């Protein structure tokens, strides 16, 4: 019987009034709280969060890294209080016609959202470089609550992609770190003849290996200290692995390349020692791509970059225009995600999740499942 109530209004009526969420108030001051379910505005999406990954940058933010909280050389970037979480997937539970037309989604669709919320007005956004937006609002850090909550809102300015609902939710959420890794690979301009070295076989490094493998270079060499991760690197596309706790990576790679060194170095560890390592193992005129977020400043001998080798040193930030490829790779099973996504925890165990990422001994990728069971 038609009672005059739209399907959208019926959906809204079934939503709870409050939800559990992790709220960041400052370094190491993250609290599990009961807060109001957010209300979407015109043209926005309300999404029920299915999974959210804990990123290395989340960890550094938690521990008070200057990049987020400022120091003598930086202004504070994070705006608190804020719900963290920028690697996420969820199901659309409420939208209007404007949102439907803008994103081509419906209630019940599973979606992922890019972590940046561009202004679409600055010189970077208007020239296609939205990932470097001058305003640089981001889910989970700045001006928009993230996904460590049962529900979240995607504002009109956000970038939304549909993804298969047949995937485990934590696998779908891996699209975000994979898109970042693919952008680093794009920056490297890998050719068929290149010897590519990837530092770190964690989530970002494994994504770099998978992306590099799609370019079919001569060699992909993975560096790490964890044999379990190095085995995953082989399954993801590495042609060779080096345990840097047991072998001298610089000497080994020089030996493998007739004394020249590698063509490309992708840094995905966030550890200061990985920077000089890369500079030293590259050949002259090699390419160094830095992706990681560092807790502290890193110093190197810049003469290696200039007078000694004339290196191309490239930064990489976020995953612009790489999301469709990342979604295809996840949907097609190009990475062994059952073994990469090692831990899925309820949101009530967020602190355990942070500790797992911090130690790195048990986990590779840790996800929170706000709804309870994965």
XYZ file of C-alpha atoms in Angstrom:
374
model
C 0.000 0.000 0.000
C 1.276 3.466 -0.881
C 1.524 5.359 2.392
C 3.234 8.395 0.831
C 6.633 7.533 2.338
C 9.479 7.242 -0.175
C 11.963 4.348 -0.143
C 14.665 6.829 0.796
C 12.640 8.077 3.771
C 11.968 4.476 4.835
C 15.710 3.765 4.686
C 16.410 6.834 6.810
C 13.820 5.767 9.363
C 15.666 2.478 9.963
C 18.996 4.117 10.758
C 20.166 4.229 14.376
C 20.547 7.586 16.081
C 24.029 6.912 17.443
C 27.048 4.815 16.498
C 30.429 3.725 17.777
C 33.385 5.675 16.463
C 37.063 6.226 17.203
C 37.716 9.924 17.806
C 41.179 11.504 17.681
C 41.771 14.397 20.092
C 45.566 14.483 19.968
C 48.681 12.284 19.812
C 47.947 8.973 21.551
C 44.574 10.379 22.626
C 42.179 8.262 20.562
C 38.901 7.320 22.219
C 36.093 4.908 21.396
C 32.916 6.959 21.773
C 29.202 6.822 21.067
C 28.432 9.710 18.720
C 25.523 10.712 16.514
C 25.131 9.049 13.127
C 26.055 11.782 10.637
C 23.372 13.441 8.555
C 24.063 13.840 4.873
C 23.440 17.142 3.124
C 22.016 17.699 -0.368
C 23.992 15.828 -3.026
C 25.894 13.757 -0.461
C 26.072 10.023 0.271
C 25.510 8.353 3.614
C 27.505 5.131 3.708
C 27.536 2.254 6.178
C 31.222 1.445 6.667
C 32.153 -2.198 6.090
C 35.930 -2.062 6.578
C 38.697 0.469 7.192
C 42.413 -0.245 7.031
C 44.949 1.072 9.528
C 47.693 2.808 7.552
C 51.300 3.513 8.500
C 50.425 7.208 8.306
C 47.637 6.591 10.847
C 50.291 5.096 13.095
C 52.639 8.059 12.688
C 49.782 10.453 13.347
C 48.875 8.488 16.471
C 52.445 8.811 17.746
C 52.620 12.552 17.116
C 54.702 12.905 13.938
C 55.506 16.520 13.061
C 53.930 16.113 9.607
C 50.540 16.002 11.310
C 50.987 17.862 14.587
C 53.575 20.471 13.603
C 56.906 21.586 14.993
C 59.234 24.562 14.562
C 59.182 24.075 10.777
C 55.582 22.985 10.213
C 52.111 24.124 11.111
C 49.701 21.612 12.610
C 47.910 19.929 9.723
C 45.399 17.630 11.382
C 42.186 19.267 12.615
C 40.727 17.705 15.783
C 38.513 16.240 17.014
C 38.245 13.970 13.997
C 37.272 10.373 13.263
C 40.353 8.746 11.656
C 40.384 6.283 8.778
C 41.066 6.926 5.095
C 41.260 3.383 3.628
C 37.639 2.339 3.500
C 34.723 0.726 1.771
C 31.043 0.721 2.554
C 27.497 0.420 1.264
C 25.345 3.364 0.237
C 22.352 3.603 2.575
C 21.007 7.035 1.673
C 21.295 9.496 -1.225
C 19.233 11.934 -3.256
C 18.753 12.408 -6.993
C 21.656 14.865 -7.232
C 24.068 12.347 -5.713
C 22.617 9.562 -7.860
C 23.218 11.570 -11.021
C 26.648 12.830 -9.947
C 28.180 9.460 -9.019
C 25.944 6.943 -10.792
C 25.281 4.963 -7.608
C 22.215 3.617 -5.856
C 21.262 2.512 -2.356
C 22.901 -0.877 -1.789
C 25.942 -0.248 -3.991
C 29.339 -0.897 -2.455
C 31.651 2.081 -2.925
C 35.160 3.242 -2.139
C 36.155 6.885 -1.846
C 39.470 8.542 -2.571
C 41.025 9.872 0.611
C 41.377 13.459 -0.560
C 38.369 15.756 -0.825
C 39.527 18.252 -3.473
C 38.375 21.869 -3.545
C 38.128 21.735 -7.378
C 38.985 25.465 -7.528
C 42.739 25.860 -6.859
C 45.404 25.841 -9.595
C 46.187 22.169 -8.916
C 42.582 20.982 -9.109
C 41.823 22.995 -12.240
C 44.876 21.564 -14.032
C 44.011 17.949 -13.258
C 46.346 17.557 -10.266
C 43.578 17.269 -7.697
C 45.724 15.064 -5.443
C 47.900 18.116 -4.721
C 44.895 20.347 -3.912
C 46.053 23.487 -2.114
C 43.296 23.196 0.504
C 44.020 19.484 0.908
C 41.054 18.347 2.949
C 41.267 14.612 3.664
C 39.028 12.030 5.236
C 40.222 11.092 8.695
C 42.643 13.994 9.086
C 41.349 17.341 8.006
C 37.778 18.717 8.017
C 36.050 15.419 7.133
C 35.471 12.519 9.488
C 36.914 9.232 8.304
C 35.791 5.642 8.458
C 36.651 4.383 11.936
C 32.925 4.579 12.588
C 29.784 2.688 11.642
C 28.632 5.389 9.202
C 30.256 8.215 7.270
C 29.259 10.895 4.773
C 30.831 11.383 1.361
C 30.530 15.107 0.578
C 29.764 16.457 -2.891
C 33.433 17.222 -3.564
C 34.617 13.670 -2.926
C 35.608 11.127 -5.591
C 33.598 7.910 -5.427
C 34.074 4.590 -7.244
C 31.863 1.505 -7.258
C 33.489 -1.819 -6.379
C 32.236 -5.397 -6.359
C 30.165 -6.464 -3.363
C 31.399 -10.028 -3.908
C 34.795 -9.186 -2.417
C 35.552 -9.481 1.291
C 35.147 -5.970 2.655
C 38.746 -5.728 3.869
C 39.947 -6.616 0.366
C 37.830 -3.836 -1.129
C 39.308 -1.369 1.377
C 42.808 -2.343 0.159
C 42.059 -0.379 -3.019
C 43.325 2.788 -1.322
C 46.889 1.669 -0.478
C 47.083 -0.153 -3.808
C 46.173 3.002 -5.732
C 48.950 4.848 -3.896
C 51.451 2.131 -4.768
C 50.389 2.237 -8.425
C 50.925 6.000 -8.543
C 54.497 5.496 -7.303
C 55.007 2.921 -10.073
C 53.665 5.378 -12.647
C 56.070 8.034 -11.397
C 58.997 5.638 -11.924
C 58.364 5.327 -15.696
C 59.486 1.693 -15.653
C 60.681 0.182 -18.928
C 61.093 -3.437 -20.052
C 64.877 -3.371 -19.481
C 64.811 -1.959 -15.961
C 66.049 -3.597 -12.793
C 63.525 -2.387 -10.223
C 64.140 -2.532 -6.476
C 61.243 -2.193 -4.035
C 62.186 -1.378 -0.444
C 59.687 -2.904 1.954
C 57.226 -5.743 1.421
C 54.431 -4.336 3.527
C 51.070 -3.261 2.057
C 52.512 -0.389 0.000
C 55.588 -2.339 -1.111
C 53.529 -5.348 -2.170
C 51.281 -3.041 -4.171
C 54.369 -1.520 -5.803
C 55.611 -5.000 -6.711
C 52.253 -5.926 -8.255
C 52.165 -2.661 -10.195
C 55.765 -3.015 -11.342
C 55.089 -6.593 -12.439
C 52.392 -5.292 -14.773
C 55.130 -3.265 -16.520
C 57.225 -6.426 -17.190
C 60.683 -5.067 -16.275
C 63.788 -7.272 -16.435
C 63.903 -7.795 -12.648
C 61.850 -6.844 -9.586
C 63.904 -7.214 -6.414
C 62.096 -6.951 -3.059
C 63.947 -5.917 0.104
C 62.725 -6.642 3.609
C 63.826 -8.208 6.913
C 60.777 -10.485 7.277
C 60.925 -13.794 5.396
C 57.142 -14.118 5.503
C 56.773 -10.811 3.694
C 59.474 -11.739 1.203
C 57.572 -14.915 0.349
C 54.483 -12.799 -0.291
C 56.611 -10.511 -2.452
C 57.451 -13.486 -4.687
C 53.775 -14.382 -4.973
C 52.963 -10.781 -5.856
C 55.497 -10.562 -8.687
C 59.026 -10.163 -7.328
C 61.614 -12.093 -9.350
C 64.129 -11.975 -6.502
C 64.184 -11.154 -2.789
C 66.929 -9.991 -0.448
C 66.684 -10.214 3.330
C 68.572 -7.067 4.338
C 69.143 -8.474 7.831
C 71.256 -11.229 6.282
C 72.714 -9.742 3.101
C 74.185 -6.414 1.984
C 71.551 -5.243 -0.497
C 73.807 -2.629 -2.099
C 76.634 -5.103 -2.701
C 74.246 -7.821 -3.914
C 72.527 -5.574 -6.425
C 75.832 -4.188 -7.697
C 76.976 -7.791 -8.188
C 73.787 -8.636 -10.106
C 74.141 -5.632 -12.419
C 77.825 -5.849 -13.402
C 78.688 -3.172 -10.884
C 76.288 -0.550 -12.219
C 73.356 -0.692 -9.820
C 69.578 -0.766 -10.212
C 67.664 1.426 -12.630
C 64.700 2.175 -10.357
C 64.261 2.275 -6.577
C 60.796 2.492 -5.000
C 60.882 3.384 -1.300
C 57.908 2.063 0.659
C 59.208 1.499 4.200
C 59.118 4.888 5.885
C 62.371 3.980 7.631
C 65.172 6.580 7.404
C 67.811 3.951 6.552
C 65.974 3.062 3.334
C 66.804 6.450 1.793
C 70.640 6.244 1.687
C 70.271 2.554 0.849
C 68.397 3.505 -2.308
C 70.788 6.275 -3.289
C 73.728 3.902 -2.960
C 72.265 0.945 -4.852
C 71.049 2.961 -7.850
C 73.144 3.302 -10.985
C 74.108 6.671 -12.434
C 71.085 8.389 -14.013
C 68.786 6.094 -12.013
C 65.310 6.934 -10.729
C 64.394 7.134 -7.029
C 60.695 7.311 -6.113
C 59.906 8.251 -2.520
C 56.427 7.375 -1.313
C 56.659 6.901 2.454
C 55.600 9.232 5.229
C 58.474 9.657 7.704
C 58.075 10.314 11.399
C 61.182 12.525 11.511
C 63.399 14.406 9.068
C 65.849 12.327 7.027
C 69.304 13.574 6.044
C 71.331 12.291 3.094
C 74.449 13.154 1.125
C 72.983 15.244 -1.677
C 76.219 14.976 -3.651
C 75.217 11.394 -4.507
C 72.081 12.783 -6.160
C 73.899 15.526 -8.031
C 77.610 15.263 -8.721
C 78.046 11.516 -8.256
C 75.064 10.065 -10.127
C 72.727 12.765 -11.498
C 69.699 10.912 -10.190
C 66.046 11.662 -10.816
C 64.438 11.869 -7.364
C 60.647 11.826 -7.539
C 57.992 12.144 -4.891
C 54.650 10.353 -4.968
C 51.504 11.339 -3.081
C 48.150 9.549 -2.965
C 46.832 7.631 -5.974
C 45.481 10.050 -8.589
C 43.823 8.388 -11.587
C 45.043 4.973 -10.366
C 41.842 3.902 -8.601
C 40.158 2.221 -11.580
C 43.275 0.094 -12.165
C 43.548 -0.712 -8.447
C 39.894 -1.791 -8.375
C 40.428 -4.052 -11.400
C 43.487 -5.641 -9.790
C 41.613 -6.333 -6.555
C 38.522 -7.648 -8.335
C 40.647 -9.891 -10.583
C 42.617 -11.334 -7.667
C 46.004 -10.044 -8.818
C 47.321 -9.937 -5.233
C 47.157 -12.695 -2.560
C 44.925 -10.565 -0.357
C 43.826 -13.456 1.844
C 47.404 -13.519 3.149
C 48.117 -9.776 2.930
C 45.050 -8.729 4.949
C 46.114 -10.630 8.045
C 43.901 -9.135 10.754
C 40.273 -7.996 10.813
C 39.171 -6.640 14.158
C 35.994 -5.098 15.563
C 36.202 -1.354 16.074
C 36.250 -1.894 19.838
C 39.765 -3.343 19.367
C 41.160 -0.336 17.494
C 44.012 0.062 19.976
C 45.061 -3.550 19.456
C 44.997 -2.867 15.726
C 47.302 0.135 16.133
C 49.647 -1.949 18.289
C 49.745 -4.709 15.657
C 50.721 -2.217 12.965
C 53.244 -0.645 15.318
C 55.076 -3.896 16.050
C 54.854 -5.285 12.511
C 55.823 -8.744 13.759
C 52.441 -10.458 13.420
C 50.538 -8.405 10.890
C 50.840 -7.179 7.335
C 47.536 -5.371 6.789
C 45.200 -4.714 9.716
C 41.577 -3.695 9.142
C 38.788 -2.665 11.462
C 35.243 -3.912 10.816
C 32.884 -1.329 12.361
C 29.815 -3.546 11.928
C 31.344 -6.415 13.923
C 32.089 -9.570 11.933
C 34.184 -9.497 8.719
